[in-house]
């Protein structure tokens, strides 16, 4: 075990803390590193080094950079682990402002149906304007847009406070997040007593647990609920019983709305038993305890939101049952023995599902430097394989902890103890939502990590998306969404600039995830019941959205009007839209017979569209891959998005190039993509400084086989955008945005194993091992990675070269030609159910 040295007690001197706020975040934590030079990692820190640890508590005000997060998909908790007043920020996954709960007239941001005919005329005129303009552009498409209405925001539920009675002179303080078991710990001493606190959120039990243990039987304190700053209406608090706090409220309303009901219950158990006492005084409800050695608090919470009511039959009310009775049924009885041990065991057994996959990049754990010191000392010039490995595991932990509820992981996962969140912490689907899930399949995460995503699309996008398709585009088949979605079926095009709003490709891109779910997991029952209906509905809409190109008159089908995501030109044949459409139609065609579809007219439409679709692959005047069909790219445009490189990564138009698809060769397209990626810069342009744009660039460089450039971009993202608590941030810590955290493991995986999709099952699936391995990771291993084709991979490498690899096929896989490549070594075979293939270069 690693020995522990005492932290200096004077780090708690409030005068020092006041002085520290004058320092920028990175300098502040570097200073903490100096103050805590005397420490090594806590004795119970995992011997694998798989975790985060600190020698000081966090602060509620700076939760974005020093709060540690736990969650189970249903609940999120942001923890600072302050010995005196441990304020835990609480989130309920469905607690949102806005929607029909605020305004019963909310219609998902769609135009009034009475405007359908005039909108159709406007759309026709917009297309004529684009095709007739010398530059292929028009200035606006305002008739297609509508006011967002009560769009709303993800919002916090309040704080649970764990308060210590009396003066606290804490010493020997540590807190750490154990990523081997998904549990957060804190420990400190108070005189002769040692206090240990444990925090975790259990998915099977839909609850969060906070357990405090004292080495002596004189521990005393209180627990309370308190509102967020500015939280209105302020929830009511009361004693449900002598050991249970109740926190109950509604969101704000307008136009006759009733507000969304939410409730949180916190039940206490003490050792010795029965020493919890709930009381209300002056409007404040408190559970007090004293003379105990252990305190366990079990917290549950929910709202009356229901996706099942997000449809025409329920008038898109999204309103379900009052959560109270269900919450009471989930809480364990206060008299139940061993509540803490039972719930911890349940959580650990569930969390073990995440550990079926493992990665080793030759890291050496650092038990001498806390995580905040590691991040403050990190250099993108030299890297640190240990920190890079921890970040990989942390990204998987965050997705596992936020995606397994009813709703998918949003822009902040499920964490945001604030009244409103940047961009509403909604579902931006022009890169952010997609990146959240890039690593789910390749790192072999449990199926329920992605299931909430598909349920969400099926129940909140498709029903109202069909109305958007009809009203905005005059299309009667299928459904559409745009760039920004909430949990209330917002599928319209938000009123404002077209560069943000004009993105009907969002659902089409998400269908790549639907197809990949089947291609990786081979679940035919799921494909027929949910996957294929989603694919077909979106494909039908996009078949009707495409129009003949009357600008270039080259016999192709294009999207018009289109915007390349978050770029201002309103034009035709945007490369991204065309590449996404190609992949959507190809996936739907591959799924057609497997899913048992017998619709020959639809099959003929798909086949014809794939033959005439402009592929969105054009090389421009300075050798770039064009962003638009009209050659108007500006050299040196460092825009954050790589939208026209979708076909490079995460798409497959370029890496799985089919001869004859375009007039170019594969070599020419790869060269053009490289020119574009260089021109796009390192992800720190004048338009922002986000982690996700760097992670996307890292994955793209890996796809091109540049291990050095991949690593340069990956390390730069760590240096520039990951805070002391390893959460990714936007613009130097001002905003927490989780997509870079969740996309980071996918970028790493793309440097180690590549198996891009192919248009047909007859085309060879090429698996490349270590395609972009950086010199910093010369030795390592992967256990139980997943690739498409229902294949699991276990691999080891030494000296930068693969030494062994095994490929295990699932039962009932679709047989296909496969080629394995590693350096100069090549192996070909045809996959078959239950097959085991050994590759030894």
PDB file of C-alpha atoms in Angstrom, residues 209-366:
ATOM      1  CA  UNK A 209     -26.069   6.768  -1.133  1.00  0.00           C
ATOM      2  CA  UNK A 210     -23.957   8.880   1.217  1.00  0.00           C
ATOM      3  CA  UNK A 211     -22.371   6.995   4.092  1.00  0.00           C
ATOM      4  CA  UNK A 212     -20.309   8.504   6.910  1.00  0.00           C
ATOM      5  CA  UNK A 213     -18.350   6.390   9.398  1.00  0.00           C
ATOM      6  CA  UNK A 214     -16.516   7.662  12.450  1.00  0.00           C
ATOM      7  CA  UNK A 215     -13.878   5.714  14.364  1.00  0.00           C
ATOM      8  CA  UNK A 216     -15.537   6.937  17.566  1.00  0.00           C
ATOM      9  CA  UNK A 217     -19.199   6.950  18.597  1.00  0.00           C
ATOM     10  CA  UNK A 218     -19.536  10.672  19.129  1.00  0.00           C
ATOM     11  CA  UNK A 219     -20.280  11.817  15.579  1.00  0.00           C
ATOM     12  CA  UNK A 220     -23.047  14.431  15.386  1.00  0.00           C
ATOM     13  CA  UNK A 221     -24.566  16.485  12.618  1.00  0.00           C
ATOM     14  CA  UNK A 222     -27.564  17.287  10.452  1.00  0.00           C
ATOM     15  CA  UNK A 223     -28.804  16.840   6.921  1.00  0.00           C
ATOM     16  CA  UNK A 224     -30.867  19.461   5.147  1.00  0.00           C
ATOM     17  CA  UNK A 225     -32.150  20.430   1.729  1.00  0.00           C
ATOM     18  CA  UNK A 226     -31.532  23.926   0.382  1.00  0.00           C
ATOM     19  CA  UNK A 227     -32.443  25.644  -2.890  1.00  0.00           C
ATOM     20  CA  UNK A 228     -30.098  26.707  -5.640  1.00  0.00           C
ATOM     21  CA  UNK A 229     -29.442  30.414  -5.868  1.00  0.00           C
ATOM     22  CA  UNK A 230     -32.456  31.938  -7.593  1.00  0.00           C
ATOM     23  CA  UNK A 231     -34.491  28.715  -7.555  1.00  0.00           C
ATOM     24  CA  UNK A 232     -38.163  29.638  -7.888  1.00  0.00           C
ATOM     25  CA  UNK A 233     -40.671  28.570  -6.882  1.00  0.00           C
ATOM     26  CA  UNK A 234     -38.739  27.461  -3.799  1.00  0.00           C
ATOM     27  CA  UNK A 235     -39.563  23.817  -3.053  1.00  0.00           C
ATOM     28  CA  UNK A 236     -41.323  22.900   0.148  1.00  0.00           C
ATOM     29  CA  UNK A 237     -39.570  20.754   2.732  1.00  0.00           C
ATOM     30  CA  UNK A 238     -41.057  18.530   5.368  1.00  0.00           C
ATOM     31  CA  UNK A 239     -40.572  15.373   7.396  1.00  0.00           C
ATOM     32  CA  UNK A 240     -42.034  12.376   5.621  1.00  0.00           C
ATOM     33  CA  UNK A 241     -41.293  10.449   8.795  1.00  0.00           C
ATOM     34  CA  UNK A 242     -38.812  10.710  11.659  1.00  0.00           C
ATOM     35  CA  UNK A 243     -35.921   9.615   9.444  1.00  0.00           C
ATOM     36  CA  UNK A 244     -36.896  10.968   6.013  1.00  0.00           C
ATOM     37  CA  UNK A 245     -36.667  14.445   4.493  1.00  0.00           C
ATOM     38  CA  UNK A 246     -39.032  15.409   1.685  1.00  0.00           C
ATOM     39  CA  UNK A 247     -38.139  18.117  -0.870  1.00  0.00           C
ATOM     40  CA  UNK A 248     -40.969  18.846  -3.288  1.00  0.00           C
ATOM     41  CA  UNK A 249     -41.577  21.546  -5.849  1.00  0.00           C
ATOM     42  CA  UNK A 250     -42.711  22.556  -9.313  1.00  0.00           C
ATOM     43  CA  UNK A 251     -40.984  24.377 -12.132  1.00  0.00           C
ATOM     44  CA  UNK A 252     -42.012  27.878 -13.154  1.00  0.00           C
ATOM     45  CA  UNK A 253     -45.172  28.318 -15.245  1.00  0.00           C
ATOM     46  CA  UNK A 254     -46.778  30.708 -17.706  1.00  0.00           C
ATOM     47  CA  UNK A 255     -49.948  30.730 -19.809  1.00  0.00           C
ATOM     48  CA  UNK A 256     -51.793  28.412 -17.478  1.00  0.00           C
ATOM     49  CA  UNK A 257     -49.140  25.742 -17.107  1.00  0.00           C
ATOM     50  CA  UNK A 258     -49.073  23.610 -13.984  1.00  0.00           C
ATOM     51  CA  UNK A 259     -45.313  23.189 -13.760  1.00  0.00           C
ATOM     52  CA  UNK A 260     -43.362  19.965 -13.642  1.00  0.00           C
ATOM     53  CA  UNK A 261     -43.633  18.277 -10.258  1.00  0.00           C
ATOM     54  CA  UNK A 262     -40.407  17.032  -8.751  1.00  0.00           C
ATOM     55  CA  UNK A 263     -39.655  15.366  -5.463  1.00  0.00           C
ATOM     56  CA  UNK A 264     -36.547  14.206  -3.626  1.00  0.00           C
ATOM     57  CA  UNK A 265     -36.583  11.990  -0.547  1.00  0.00           C
ATOM     58  CA  UNK A 266     -33.591  11.428   1.742  1.00  0.00           C
ATOM     59  CA  UNK A 267     -33.835   8.686   4.364  1.00  0.00           C
ATOM     60  CA  UNK A 268     -31.328   8.306   7.187  1.00  0.00           C
ATOM     61  CA  UNK A 269     -30.175   5.236   9.073  1.00  0.00           C
ATOM     62  CA  UNK A 270     -27.796   5.492  12.032  1.00  0.00           C
ATOM     63  CA  UNK A 271     -25.592   3.136  14.010  1.00  0.00           C
ATOM     64  CA  UNK A 272     -26.686   2.736  16.751  1.00  0.00           C
ATOM     65  CA  UNK A 273     -30.124   2.578  15.184  1.00  0.00           C
ATOM     66  CA  UNK A 274     -32.946   4.999  15.753  1.00  0.00           C
ATOM     67  CA  UNK A 275     -30.959   8.137  16.543  1.00  0.00           C
ATOM     68  CA  UNK A 276     -32.250  10.201  13.603  1.00  0.00           C
ATOM     69  CA  UNK A 277     -34.774  12.890  14.426  1.00  0.00           C
ATOM     70  CA  UNK A 278     -36.581  14.976  11.811  1.00  0.00           C
ATOM     71  CA  UNK A 279     -38.025  18.360  12.747  1.00  0.00           C
ATOM     72  CA  UNK A 280     -39.154  21.612  11.143  1.00  0.00           C
ATOM     73  CA  UNK A 281     -38.458  25.034  12.556  1.00  0.00           C
ATOM     74  CA  UNK A 282     -38.742  28.415  10.869  1.00  0.00           C
ATOM     75  CA  UNK A 283     -39.508  26.805   7.520  1.00  0.00           C
ATOM     76  CA  UNK A 284     -36.319  24.726   7.636  1.00  0.00           C
ATOM     77  CA  UNK A 285     -36.576  20.955   7.915  1.00  0.00           C
ATOM     78  CA  UNK A 286     -33.633  19.054   9.376  1.00  0.00           C
ATOM     79  CA  UNK A 287     -32.725  15.545  10.402  1.00  0.00           C
ATOM     80  CA  UNK A 288     -30.403  15.667  13.392  1.00  0.00           C
ATOM     81  CA  UNK A 289     -28.287  12.917  14.878  1.00  0.00           C
ATOM     82  CA  UNK A 290     -25.651  12.606  17.599  1.00  0.00           C
ATOM     83  CA  UNK A 291     -23.706   9.935  19.440  1.00  0.00           C
ATOM     84  CA  UNK A 292     -23.381   7.714  16.387  1.00  0.00           C
ATOM     85  CA  UNK A 293     -20.563   5.926  14.607  1.00  0.00           C
ATOM     86  CA  UNK A 294     -22.291   5.568  11.220  1.00  0.00           C
ATOM     87  CA  UNK A 295     -24.824   7.541   9.209  1.00  0.00           C
ATOM     88  CA  UNK A 296     -26.276   6.350   5.901  1.00  0.00           C
ATOM     89  CA  UNK A 297     -28.416   8.626   3.741  1.00  0.00           C
ATOM     90  CA  UNK A 298     -30.316   7.068   0.831  1.00  0.00           C
ATOM     91  CA  UNK A 299     -31.613   9.596  -1.682  1.00  0.00           C
ATOM     92  CA  UNK A 300     -34.178   9.083  -4.444  1.00  0.00           C
ATOM     93  CA  UNK A 301     -35.873  11.575  -6.725  1.00  0.00           C
ATOM     94  CA  UNK A 302     -37.978  11.947  -9.845  1.00  0.00           C
ATOM     95  CA  UNK A 303     -40.491  14.107 -11.700  1.00  0.00           C
ATOM     96  CA  UNK A 304     -43.899  13.629 -13.296  1.00  0.00           C
ATOM     97  CA  UNK A 305     -42.354  13.750 -16.795  1.00  0.00           C
ATOM     98  CA  UNK A 306     -43.100  10.789 -19.054  1.00  0.00           C
ATOM     99  CA  UNK A 307     -41.878  10.111 -22.590  1.00  0.00           C
ATOM    100  CA  UNK A 308     -44.842   7.762 -22.990  1.00  0.00           C
ATOM    101  CA  UNK A 309     -47.098  10.823 -23.155  1.00  0.00           C
ATOM    102  CA  UNK A 310     -45.098  12.579 -25.875  1.00  0.00           C
ATOM    103  CA  UNK A 311     -47.443  11.818 -28.747  1.00  0.00           C
ATOM    104  CA  UNK A 312     -50.653  12.871 -30.441  1.00  0.00           C
ATOM    105  CA  UNK A 313     -52.781  10.512 -28.338  1.00  0.00           C
ATOM    106  CA  UNK A 314     -51.629  12.341 -25.200  1.00  0.00           C
ATOM    107  CA  UNK A 315     -51.641  15.791 -26.823  1.00  0.00           C
ATOM    108  CA  UNK A 316     -47.856  15.894 -26.385  1.00  0.00           C
ATOM    109  CA  UNK A 317     -48.334  16.568 -22.675  1.00  0.00           C
ATOM    110  CA  UNK A 318     -45.320  14.491 -21.579  1.00  0.00           C
ATOM    111  CA  UNK A 319     -47.095  14.297 -18.239  1.00  0.00           C
ATOM    112  CA  UNK A 320     -46.941  11.143 -16.176  1.00  0.00           C
ATOM    113  CA  UNK A 321     -47.880  10.143 -12.656  1.00  0.00           C
ATOM    114  CA  UNK A 322     -46.956  12.091  -9.556  1.00  0.00           C
ATOM    115  CA  UNK A 323     -43.562  10.619  -8.555  1.00  0.00           C
ATOM    116  CA  UNK A 324     -44.267  10.361  -4.817  1.00  0.00           C
ATOM    117  CA  UNK A 325     -45.640   6.835  -4.492  1.00  0.00           C
ATOM    118  CA  UNK A 326     -42.990   5.336  -6.758  1.00  0.00           C
ATOM    119  CA  UNK A 327     -40.228   7.062  -4.791  1.00  0.00           C
ATOM    120  CA  UNK A 328     -41.534   5.786  -1.482  1.00  0.00           C
ATOM    121  CA  UNK A 329     -41.582   2.259  -2.895  1.00  0.00           C
ATOM    122  CA  UNK A 330     -37.930   2.543  -3.980  1.00  0.00           C
ATOM    123  CA  UNK A 331     -36.645   3.735  -0.588  1.00  0.00           C
ATOM    124  CA  UNK A 332     -35.477   0.906   1.670  1.00  0.00           C
ATOM    125  CA  UNK A 333     -37.258   0.797   5.049  1.00  0.00           C
ATOM    126  CA  UNK A 334     -35.433   2.746   7.748  1.00  0.00           C
ATOM    127  CA  UNK A 335     -35.492  -0.410   9.870  1.00  0.00           C
ATOM    128  CA  UNK A 336     -33.791  -2.569   7.222  1.00  0.00           C
ATOM    129  CA  UNK A 337     -30.468  -3.836   8.470  1.00  0.00           C
ATOM    130  CA  UNK A 338     -27.228  -3.314   6.557  1.00  0.00           C
ATOM    131  CA  UNK A 339     -28.710  -0.814   4.093  1.00  0.00           C
ATOM    132  CA  UNK A 340     -25.305   0.577   3.185  1.00  0.00           C
ATOM    133  CA  UNK A 341     -23.620  -2.785   2.666  1.00  0.00           C
ATOM    134  CA  UNK A 342     -26.555  -4.115   0.649  1.00  0.00           C
ATOM    135  CA  UNK A 343     -26.722  -1.122  -1.678  1.00  0.00           C
ATOM    136  CA  UNK A 344     -22.947  -0.963  -2.090  1.00  0.00           C
ATOM    137  CA  UNK A 345     -22.844  -4.628  -3.058  1.00  0.00           C
ATOM    138  CA  UNK A 346     -25.649  -4.070  -5.581  1.00  0.00           C
ATOM    139  CA  UNK A 347     -23.816  -1.115  -7.097  1.00  0.00           C
ATOM    140  CA  UNK A 348     -20.467  -2.904  -7.296  1.00  0.00           C
ATOM    141  CA  UNK A 349     -21.989  -5.909  -9.045  1.00  0.00           C
ATOM    142  CA  UNK A 350     -23.654  -3.595 -11.557  1.00  0.00           C
ATOM    143  CA  UNK A 351     -20.540  -1.466 -12.102  1.00  0.00           C
ATOM    144  CA  UNK A 352     -18.521  -4.607 -12.839  1.00  0.00           C
ATOM    145  CA  UNK A 353     -20.308  -4.664 -16.207  1.00  0.00           C
ATOM    146  CA  UNK A 354     -18.134  -1.715 -17.215  1.00  0.00           C
ATOM    147  CA  UNK A 355     -14.941  -3.605 -16.485  1.00  0.00           C
ATOM    148  CA  UNK A 356     -15.449  -6.313 -19.096  1.00  0.00           C
ATOM    149  CA  UNK A 357     -13.305  -4.104 -21.337  1.00  0.00           C
ATOM    150  CA  UNK A 358      -9.805  -2.982 -20.326  1.00  0.00           C
ATOM    151  CA  UNK A 359      -7.116  -0.842 -21.917  1.00  0.00           C
ATOM    152  CA  UNK A 360      -3.418  -0.648 -21.048  1.00  0.00           C
ATOM    153  CA  UNK A 361      -1.152   1.853 -22.817  1.00  0.00           C
ATOM    154  CA  UNK A 362       1.946   1.098 -20.765  1.00  0.00           C
ATOM    155  CA  UNK A 363       1.055   3.636 -18.097  1.00  0.00           C
ATOM    156  CA  UNK A 364       2.851   3.806 -14.757  1.00  0.00           C
ATOM    157  CA  UNK A 365       0.549   5.029 -11.970  1.00  0.00           C
ATOM    158  CA  UNK A 366       1.635   8.171 -10.168  1.00  0.00           C
TER     159      UNK A 366
END
